[in-house]
GROMACS .gro file of C-alpha atoms in nm:
model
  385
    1UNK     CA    1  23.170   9.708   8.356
    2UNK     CA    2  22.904   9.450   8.177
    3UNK     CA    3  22.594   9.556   8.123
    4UNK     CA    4  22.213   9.407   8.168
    5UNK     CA    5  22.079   9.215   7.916
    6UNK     CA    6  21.883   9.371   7.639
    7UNK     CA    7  21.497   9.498   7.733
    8UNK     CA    8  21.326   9.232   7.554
    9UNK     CA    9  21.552   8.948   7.726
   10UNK     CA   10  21.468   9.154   8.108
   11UNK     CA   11  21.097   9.078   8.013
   12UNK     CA   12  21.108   8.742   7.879
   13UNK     CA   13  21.380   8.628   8.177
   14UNK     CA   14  21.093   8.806   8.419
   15UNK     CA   15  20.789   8.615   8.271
   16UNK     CA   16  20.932   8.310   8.240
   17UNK     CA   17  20.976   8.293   8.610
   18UNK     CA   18  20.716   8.216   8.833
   19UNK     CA   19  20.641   8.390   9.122
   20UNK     CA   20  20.293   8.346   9.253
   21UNK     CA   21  20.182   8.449   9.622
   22UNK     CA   22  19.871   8.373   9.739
   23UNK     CA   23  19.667   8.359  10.124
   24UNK     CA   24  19.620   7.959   9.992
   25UNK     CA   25  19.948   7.749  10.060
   26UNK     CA   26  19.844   7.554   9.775
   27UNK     CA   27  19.901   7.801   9.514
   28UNK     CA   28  20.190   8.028   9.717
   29UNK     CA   29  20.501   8.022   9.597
   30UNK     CA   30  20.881   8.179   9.656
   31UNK     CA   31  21.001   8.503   9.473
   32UNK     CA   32  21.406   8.415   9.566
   33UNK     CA   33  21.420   8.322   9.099
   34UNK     CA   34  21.301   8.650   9.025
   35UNK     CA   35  21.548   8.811   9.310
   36UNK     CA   36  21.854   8.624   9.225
   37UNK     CA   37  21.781   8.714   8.825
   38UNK     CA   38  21.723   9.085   8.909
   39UNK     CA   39  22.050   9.105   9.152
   40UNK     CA   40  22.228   8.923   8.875
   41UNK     CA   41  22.129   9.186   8.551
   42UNK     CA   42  22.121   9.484   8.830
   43UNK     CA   43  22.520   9.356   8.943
   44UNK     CA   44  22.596   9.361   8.558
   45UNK     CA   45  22.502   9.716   8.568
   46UNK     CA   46  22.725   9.884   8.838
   47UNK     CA   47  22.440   9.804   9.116
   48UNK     CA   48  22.522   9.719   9.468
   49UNK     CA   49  22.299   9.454   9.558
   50UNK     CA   50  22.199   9.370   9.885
   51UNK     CA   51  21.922   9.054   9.907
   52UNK     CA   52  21.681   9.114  10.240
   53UNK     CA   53  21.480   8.768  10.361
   54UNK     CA   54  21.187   8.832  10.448
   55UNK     CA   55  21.138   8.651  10.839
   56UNK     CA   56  20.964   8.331  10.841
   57UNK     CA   57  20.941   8.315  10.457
   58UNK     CA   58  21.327   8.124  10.352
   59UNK     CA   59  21.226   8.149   9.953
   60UNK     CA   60  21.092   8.501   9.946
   61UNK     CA   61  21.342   8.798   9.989
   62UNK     CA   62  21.339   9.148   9.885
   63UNK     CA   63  21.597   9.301   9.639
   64UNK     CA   64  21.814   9.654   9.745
   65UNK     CA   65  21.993   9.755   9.430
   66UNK     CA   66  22.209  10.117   9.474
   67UNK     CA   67  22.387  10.317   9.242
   68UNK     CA   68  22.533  10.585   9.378
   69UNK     CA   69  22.627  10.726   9.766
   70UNK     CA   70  22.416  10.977   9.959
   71UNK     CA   71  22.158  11.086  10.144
   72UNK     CA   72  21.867  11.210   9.927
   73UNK     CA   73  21.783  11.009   9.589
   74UNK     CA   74  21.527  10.840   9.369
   75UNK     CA   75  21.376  10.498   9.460
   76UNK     CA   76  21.208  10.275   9.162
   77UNK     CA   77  20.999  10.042   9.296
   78UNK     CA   78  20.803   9.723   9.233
   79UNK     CA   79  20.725   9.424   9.350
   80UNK     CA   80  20.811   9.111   9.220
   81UNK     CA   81  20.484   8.840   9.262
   82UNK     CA   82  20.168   8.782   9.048
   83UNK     CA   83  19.863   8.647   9.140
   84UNK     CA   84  19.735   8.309   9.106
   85UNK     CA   85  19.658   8.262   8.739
   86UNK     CA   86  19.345   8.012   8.534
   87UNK     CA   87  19.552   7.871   8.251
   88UNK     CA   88  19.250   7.753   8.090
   89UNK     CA   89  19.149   8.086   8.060
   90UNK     CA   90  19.477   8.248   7.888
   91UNK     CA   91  19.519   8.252   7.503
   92UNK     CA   92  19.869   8.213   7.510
   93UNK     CA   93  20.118   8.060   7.753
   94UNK     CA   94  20.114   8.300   8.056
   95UNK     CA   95  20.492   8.211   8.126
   96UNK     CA   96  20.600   8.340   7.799
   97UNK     CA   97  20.607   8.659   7.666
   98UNK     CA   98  20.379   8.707   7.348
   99UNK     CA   99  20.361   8.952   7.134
  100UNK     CA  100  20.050   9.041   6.897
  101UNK     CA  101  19.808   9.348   6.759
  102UNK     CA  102  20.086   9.544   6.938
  103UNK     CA  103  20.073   9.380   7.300
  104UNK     CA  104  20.316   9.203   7.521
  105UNK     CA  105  20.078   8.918   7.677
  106UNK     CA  106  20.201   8.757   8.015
  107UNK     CA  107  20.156   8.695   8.385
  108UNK     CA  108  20.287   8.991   8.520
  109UNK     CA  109  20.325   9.244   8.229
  110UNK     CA  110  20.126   9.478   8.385
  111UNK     CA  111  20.109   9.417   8.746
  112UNK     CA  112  20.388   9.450   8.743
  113UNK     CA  113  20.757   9.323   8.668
  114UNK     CA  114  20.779   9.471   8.355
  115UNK     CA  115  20.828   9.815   8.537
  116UNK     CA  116  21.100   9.631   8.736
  117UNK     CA  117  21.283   9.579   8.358
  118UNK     CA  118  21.197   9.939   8.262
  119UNK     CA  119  21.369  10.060   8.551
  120UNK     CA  120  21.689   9.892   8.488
  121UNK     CA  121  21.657  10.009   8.123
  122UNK     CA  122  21.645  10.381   8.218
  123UNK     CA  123  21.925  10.301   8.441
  124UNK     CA  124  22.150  10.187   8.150
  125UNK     CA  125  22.496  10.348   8.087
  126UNK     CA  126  22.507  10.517   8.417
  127UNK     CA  127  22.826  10.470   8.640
  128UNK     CA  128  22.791  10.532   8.992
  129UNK     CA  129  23.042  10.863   8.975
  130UNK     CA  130  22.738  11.061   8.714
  131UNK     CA  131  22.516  11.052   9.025
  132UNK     CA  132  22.524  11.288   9.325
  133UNK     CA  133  22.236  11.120   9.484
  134UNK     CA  134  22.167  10.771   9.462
  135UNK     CA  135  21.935  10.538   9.233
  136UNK     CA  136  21.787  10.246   9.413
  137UNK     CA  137  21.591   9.983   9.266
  138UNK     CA  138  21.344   9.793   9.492
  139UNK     CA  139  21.206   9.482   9.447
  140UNK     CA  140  20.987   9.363   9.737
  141UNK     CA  141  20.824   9.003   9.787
  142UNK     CA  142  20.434   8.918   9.828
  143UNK     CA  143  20.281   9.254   9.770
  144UNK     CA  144  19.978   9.045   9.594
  145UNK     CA  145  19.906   8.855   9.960
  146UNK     CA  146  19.998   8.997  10.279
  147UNK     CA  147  20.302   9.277  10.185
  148UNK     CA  148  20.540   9.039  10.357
  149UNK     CA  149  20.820   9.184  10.202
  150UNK     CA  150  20.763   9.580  10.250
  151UNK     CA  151  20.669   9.513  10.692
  152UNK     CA  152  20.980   9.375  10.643
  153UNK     CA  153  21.135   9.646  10.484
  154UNK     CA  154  20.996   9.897  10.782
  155UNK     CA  155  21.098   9.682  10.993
  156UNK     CA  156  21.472   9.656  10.905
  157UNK     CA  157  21.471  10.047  10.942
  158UNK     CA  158  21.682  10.048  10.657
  159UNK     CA  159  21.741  10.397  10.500
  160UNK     CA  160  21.638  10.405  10.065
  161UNK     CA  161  21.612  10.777   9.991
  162UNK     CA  162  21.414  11.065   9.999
  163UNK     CA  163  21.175  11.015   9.639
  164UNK     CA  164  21.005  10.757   9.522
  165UNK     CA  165  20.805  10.612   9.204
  166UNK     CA  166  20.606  10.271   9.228
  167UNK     CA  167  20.512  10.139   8.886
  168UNK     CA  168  20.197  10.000   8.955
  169UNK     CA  169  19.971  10.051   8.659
  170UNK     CA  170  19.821  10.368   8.654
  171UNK     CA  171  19.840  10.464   8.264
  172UNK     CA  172  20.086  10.662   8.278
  173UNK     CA  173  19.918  10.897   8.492
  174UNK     CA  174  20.073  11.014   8.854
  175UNK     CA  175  19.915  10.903   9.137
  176UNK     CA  176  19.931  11.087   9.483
  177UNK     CA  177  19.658  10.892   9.695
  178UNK     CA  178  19.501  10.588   9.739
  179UNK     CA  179  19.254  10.423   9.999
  180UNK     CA  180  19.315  10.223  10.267
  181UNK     CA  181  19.183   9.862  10.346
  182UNK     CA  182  19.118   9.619  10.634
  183UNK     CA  183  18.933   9.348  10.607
  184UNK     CA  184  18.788   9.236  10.981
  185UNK     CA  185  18.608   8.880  11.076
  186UNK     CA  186  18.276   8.924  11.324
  187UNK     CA  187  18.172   8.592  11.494
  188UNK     CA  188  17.875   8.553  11.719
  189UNK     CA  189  17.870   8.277  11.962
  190UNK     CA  190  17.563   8.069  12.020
  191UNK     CA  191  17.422   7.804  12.139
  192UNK     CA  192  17.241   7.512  11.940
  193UNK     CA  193  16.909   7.328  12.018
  194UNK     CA  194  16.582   7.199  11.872
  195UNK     CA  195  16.420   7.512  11.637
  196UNK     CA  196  16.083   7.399  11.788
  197UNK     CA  197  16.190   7.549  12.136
  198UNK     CA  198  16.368   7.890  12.079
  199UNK     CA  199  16.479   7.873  12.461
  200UNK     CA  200  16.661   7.542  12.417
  201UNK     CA  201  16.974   7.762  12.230
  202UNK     CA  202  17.077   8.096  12.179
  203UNK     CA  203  17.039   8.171  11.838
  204UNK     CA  204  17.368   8.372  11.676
  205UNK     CA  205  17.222   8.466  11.358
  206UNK     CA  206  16.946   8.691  11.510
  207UNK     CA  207  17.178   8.870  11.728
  208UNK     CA  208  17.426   8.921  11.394
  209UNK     CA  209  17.135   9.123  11.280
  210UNK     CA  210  17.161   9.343  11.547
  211UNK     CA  211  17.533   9.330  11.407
  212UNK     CA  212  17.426   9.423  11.082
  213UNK     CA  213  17.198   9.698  11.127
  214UNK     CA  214  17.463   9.881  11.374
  215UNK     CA  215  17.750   9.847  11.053
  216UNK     CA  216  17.508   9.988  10.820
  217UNK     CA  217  17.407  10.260  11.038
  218UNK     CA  218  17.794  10.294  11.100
  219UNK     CA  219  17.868  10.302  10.755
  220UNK     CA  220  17.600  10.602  10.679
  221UNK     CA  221  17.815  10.806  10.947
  222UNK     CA  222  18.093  10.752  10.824
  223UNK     CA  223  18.033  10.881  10.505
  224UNK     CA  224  17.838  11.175  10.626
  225UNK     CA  225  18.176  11.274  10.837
  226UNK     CA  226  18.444  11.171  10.582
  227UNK     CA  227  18.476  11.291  10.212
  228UNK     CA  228  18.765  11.322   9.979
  229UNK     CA  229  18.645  11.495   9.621
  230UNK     CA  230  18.932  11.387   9.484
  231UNK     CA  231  18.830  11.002   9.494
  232UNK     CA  232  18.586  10.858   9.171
  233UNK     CA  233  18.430  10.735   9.510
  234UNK     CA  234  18.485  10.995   9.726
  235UNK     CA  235  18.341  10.813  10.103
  236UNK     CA  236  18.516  10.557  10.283
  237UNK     CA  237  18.334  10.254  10.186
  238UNK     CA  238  18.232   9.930  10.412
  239UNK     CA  239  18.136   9.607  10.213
  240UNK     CA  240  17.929   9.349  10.374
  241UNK     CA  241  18.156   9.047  10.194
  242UNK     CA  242  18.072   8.669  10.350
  243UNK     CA  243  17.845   8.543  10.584
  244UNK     CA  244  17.815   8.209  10.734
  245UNK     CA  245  17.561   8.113  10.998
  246UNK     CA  246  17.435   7.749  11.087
  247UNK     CA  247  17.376   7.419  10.961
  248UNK     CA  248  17.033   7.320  10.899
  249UNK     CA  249  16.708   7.457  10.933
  250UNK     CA  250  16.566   7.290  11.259
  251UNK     CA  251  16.828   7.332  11.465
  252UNK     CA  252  16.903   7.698  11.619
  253UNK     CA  253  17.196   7.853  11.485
  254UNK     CA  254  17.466   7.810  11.742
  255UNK     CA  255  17.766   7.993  11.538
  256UNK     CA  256  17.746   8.310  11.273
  257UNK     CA  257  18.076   8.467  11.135
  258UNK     CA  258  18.061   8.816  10.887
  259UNK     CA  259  18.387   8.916  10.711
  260UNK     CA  260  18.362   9.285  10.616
  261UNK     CA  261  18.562   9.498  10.395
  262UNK     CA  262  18.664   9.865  10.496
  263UNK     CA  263  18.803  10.123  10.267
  264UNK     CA  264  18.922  10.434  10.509
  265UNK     CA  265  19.013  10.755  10.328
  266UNK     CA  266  19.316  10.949  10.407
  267UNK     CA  267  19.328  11.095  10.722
  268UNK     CA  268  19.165  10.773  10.886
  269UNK     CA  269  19.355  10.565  11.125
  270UNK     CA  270  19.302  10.140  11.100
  271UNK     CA  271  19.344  10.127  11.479
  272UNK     CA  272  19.101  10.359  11.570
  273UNK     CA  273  18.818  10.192  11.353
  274UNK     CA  274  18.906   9.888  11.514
  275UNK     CA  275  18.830   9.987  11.831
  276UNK     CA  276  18.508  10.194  11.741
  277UNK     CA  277  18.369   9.890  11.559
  278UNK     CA  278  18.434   9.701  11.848
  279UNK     CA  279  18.312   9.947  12.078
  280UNK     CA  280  17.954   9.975  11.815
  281UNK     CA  281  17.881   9.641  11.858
  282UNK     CA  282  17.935   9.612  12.209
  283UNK     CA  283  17.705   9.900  12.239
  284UNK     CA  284  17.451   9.708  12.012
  285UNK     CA  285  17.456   9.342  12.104
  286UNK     CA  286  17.410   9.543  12.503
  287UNK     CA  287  17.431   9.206  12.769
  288UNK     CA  288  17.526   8.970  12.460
  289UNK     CA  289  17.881   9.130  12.395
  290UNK     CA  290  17.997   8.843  12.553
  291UNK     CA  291  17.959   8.630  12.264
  292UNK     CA  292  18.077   8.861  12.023
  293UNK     CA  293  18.454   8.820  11.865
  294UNK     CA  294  18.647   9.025  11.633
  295UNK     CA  295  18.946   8.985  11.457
  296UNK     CA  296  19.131   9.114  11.158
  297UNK     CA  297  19.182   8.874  10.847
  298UNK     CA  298  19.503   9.050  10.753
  299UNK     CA  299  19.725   9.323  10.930
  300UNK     CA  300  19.559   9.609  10.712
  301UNK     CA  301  19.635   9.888  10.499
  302UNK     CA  302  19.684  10.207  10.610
  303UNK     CA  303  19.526  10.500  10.348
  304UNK     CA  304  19.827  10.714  10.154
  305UNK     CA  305  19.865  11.042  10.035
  306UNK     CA  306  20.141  11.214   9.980
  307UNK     CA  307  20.153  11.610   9.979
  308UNK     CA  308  20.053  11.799   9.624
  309UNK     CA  309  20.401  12.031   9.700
  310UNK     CA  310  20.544  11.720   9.717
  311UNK     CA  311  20.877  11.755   9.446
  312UNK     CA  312  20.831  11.395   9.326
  313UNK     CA  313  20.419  11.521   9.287
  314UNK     CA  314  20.525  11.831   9.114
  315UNK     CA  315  20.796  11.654   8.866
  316UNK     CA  316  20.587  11.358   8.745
  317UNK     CA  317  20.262  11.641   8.662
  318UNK     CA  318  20.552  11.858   8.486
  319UNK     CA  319  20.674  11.517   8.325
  320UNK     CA  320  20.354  11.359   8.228
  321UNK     CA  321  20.120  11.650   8.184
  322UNK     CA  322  19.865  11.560   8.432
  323UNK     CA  323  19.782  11.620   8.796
  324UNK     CA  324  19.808  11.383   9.065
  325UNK     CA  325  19.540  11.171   9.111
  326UNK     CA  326  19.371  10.985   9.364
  327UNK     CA  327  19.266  10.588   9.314
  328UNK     CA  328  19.066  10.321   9.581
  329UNK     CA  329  19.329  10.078   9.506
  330UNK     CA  330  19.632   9.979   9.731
  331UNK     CA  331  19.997   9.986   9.666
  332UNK     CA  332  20.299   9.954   9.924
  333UNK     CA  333  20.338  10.304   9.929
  334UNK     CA  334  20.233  10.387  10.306
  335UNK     CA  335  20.538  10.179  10.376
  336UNK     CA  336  20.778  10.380  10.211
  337UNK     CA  337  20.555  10.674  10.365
  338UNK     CA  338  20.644  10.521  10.710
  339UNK     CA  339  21.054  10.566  10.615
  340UNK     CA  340  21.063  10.857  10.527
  341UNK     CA  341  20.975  10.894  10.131
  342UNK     CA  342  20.730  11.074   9.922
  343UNK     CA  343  20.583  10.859   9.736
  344UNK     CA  344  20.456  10.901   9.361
  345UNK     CA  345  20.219  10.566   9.206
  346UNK     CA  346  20.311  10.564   8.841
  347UNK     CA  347  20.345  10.295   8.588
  348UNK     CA  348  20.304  10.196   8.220
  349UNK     CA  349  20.005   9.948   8.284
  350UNK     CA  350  19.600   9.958   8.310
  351UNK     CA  351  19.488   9.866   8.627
  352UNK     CA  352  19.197   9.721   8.428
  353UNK     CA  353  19.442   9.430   8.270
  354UNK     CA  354  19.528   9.300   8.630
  355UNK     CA  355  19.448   8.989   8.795
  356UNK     CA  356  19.286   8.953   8.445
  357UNK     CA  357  19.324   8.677   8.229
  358UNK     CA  358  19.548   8.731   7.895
  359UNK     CA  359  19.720   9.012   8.119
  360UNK     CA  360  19.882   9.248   7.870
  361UNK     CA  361  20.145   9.589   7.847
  362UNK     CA  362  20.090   9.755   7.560
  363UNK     CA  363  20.415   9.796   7.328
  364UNK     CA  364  20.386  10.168   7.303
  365UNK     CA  365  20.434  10.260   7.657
  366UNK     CA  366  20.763  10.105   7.689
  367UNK     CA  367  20.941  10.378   7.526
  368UNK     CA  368  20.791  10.658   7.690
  369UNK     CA  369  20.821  10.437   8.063
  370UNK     CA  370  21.196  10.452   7.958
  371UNK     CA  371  21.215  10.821   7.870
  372UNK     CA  372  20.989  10.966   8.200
  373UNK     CA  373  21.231  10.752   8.459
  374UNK     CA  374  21.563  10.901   8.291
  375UNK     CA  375  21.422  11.244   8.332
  376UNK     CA  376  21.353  11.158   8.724
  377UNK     CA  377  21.717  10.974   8.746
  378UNK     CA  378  21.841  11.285   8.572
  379UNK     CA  379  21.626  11.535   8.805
  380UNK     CA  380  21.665  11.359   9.150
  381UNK     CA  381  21.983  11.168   9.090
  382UNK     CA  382  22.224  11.369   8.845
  383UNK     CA  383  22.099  11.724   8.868
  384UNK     CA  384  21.949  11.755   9.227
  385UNK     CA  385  21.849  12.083   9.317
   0.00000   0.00000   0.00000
């Protein structure tokens, strides 16, 4: 048996390759170069690799890499896209790997295919026979856009394991919980005419402020009925994001749209604050409903939190020293939720270095990244209880 290359090669070979994905077609591109390389060093290193397409998407696929045979095991997971990047804004090229003052600098250190590298490092040596449950290494497509590749995950029903790590960056530090998010388009309908006559139109941006003043009195509710200490901002939060009403200032405003921005806590459903913002605003707009039209910007979401008996919970504290934390960010982990894993967020990176120009991973976590995953492998894979 080969091996994978050596760490510093994973990283470079990772950076080097673009994989943007972004809601603007413009700037959206495939993941299948990242894929193919991972397959390729994961192949080299006893790995059964099976490549997923994600539907509707022919250069974006999802990578299932297995080591082992049975029922149980450990899934490392990351995806493999960045965000879209300003390279006027970057010190250094952010398609190569850079290393100064003790920092790797590139598009995707931290958020997140370094972690995908790490992984196979920890991995290294191990023959499929040493493991009694099996290692899987998951690398999903558009996670930075619309989670193509995890729906499609769910949707192939395709058993992974029982325990699972994502290495988004969280310091370090395990991570048991995270928000929710749906983002959800209002439009009011009106009708246009001559300001100087108010009943020549119908004018949409006075009935969105009936709109508005029902959210915000929403919102208040909401975060009298729902609280979670274990949050830095422990309320579900609502965000009043975009609004666009009219054209010009003599004519009556014959069309208003709001996007909004919903953060549910655990223990909130995305379905059933859809229909109770629809059913506010019906209530508020009264005879007017009939101009009013909703619809969600993006599928949603859904809020996370896996249980603090949890053995993956209890063996990254014991690991790392710290308890399991909660953070307003989300990850892909409901979807691994939704088949069947418990799910532990934990990676080498600050969350405050992503989507950041001059992205960086500091050198000294890769060592200890290395040594926490073979103690997992070793717990979940070699040693199972």
């Amino acid at each position: 048996m080969s091996e994978a290359p050596a760490l510093m090669d994973m990283l470079r070979g990772l950076i080097a390759t673009p994989s943007v994905s972004s809601v603007d077609p413009d700037l959206d591109q495939g993941n299948r170069a990242v894929i193919d390389l991972l397959a390729g060093w994961a192949e080299a290193a006893g790995f059964d690799c099976e490549i997923q397409p994600v539907p509707g998407h022919p250069d974006k696929a999802n990578l299932i890499a297995t080591l082992g045979r049975g029922p149980g095991g450990l899934v490392l997971s990351g995806h493999t896209d960045t965000v879209p990047y300003d390279g006027e804004l970057w010190t250094s090229d952010p398609f190569v790997l850079t290393e100064r003052n003790g920092r790797l600098y590139g598009l995707g250190t931290t958020d997140m295919k370094s972690f995908l590298g790490l992984a196979l490092e920890a991995a290294r040596g191990l023959r499929p026979q040493d493991l009694k449950q099996p290692l899987v290494l998951l690398a999903t497509a558009d996670e930075e856009s619309g989670m193509t590749g995890a729906r499609a995950l769910v949707d192939s029903q395709r058993p992974l394991g029982r325990h699972a790590i994502i290495g988004e960056p969280t310091n370090g530090r395990p991570v048991r919980a995270h928000k929710g998010m749906m983002m959800e388009a209002i439009r009011i309908e009106g009708h246009s005419g001559h300001s100087s006559n108010p009943a020549l139109g119908r004018n949409a941006l006075e009935l969105m402020t009936r709109v508005l003043n029902e959210l915000l009195t929403w919102r208040g509710e909401l975060q009298a009925q729902y609280q979670d200490a274990q949050f830095d901002v422990p309320v579900p939060t609502m965000n009043l994001g975009h609004l666009h009403a009219g054209d010009n200032p003599n004519r009556i405003c014959g069309q208003a749209e709001l996007h909004i921005d919903i953060r549910p806590l655990p223990g909130m459903g995305l379905e059933e604050l859809r229909y109770l913002l629809r059913q506010r605003l019906e209530a508020a707009l009264g005879e007017e409903a009939q101009y009013l039209h909703l619809r969600s910007l993006f599928p949603g979401l859904q809020p996370m939190a896996t249980p603090e008996a949890a053995q993956i919970v209890r063996a990254s504290e014991s690991l790392t020293g710290f308890p399991a934390e909660a953070v307003s960010f989300g990850t892909e982990a409901p979807f691994l939720r939704d088949m069947g894993l418990d799910v532990v967020v934990m990676g080498p990176g600050d969350i405050a270095q992503a989507h950041q120009p001059d992205e960086y991973l500091a050198l000294d976590r890769l060592e200890p990244t290395v040594a926490h995953l073979r103690r997992l492998i070793r717990q979940f894979c070699i040693e199972p209880a």
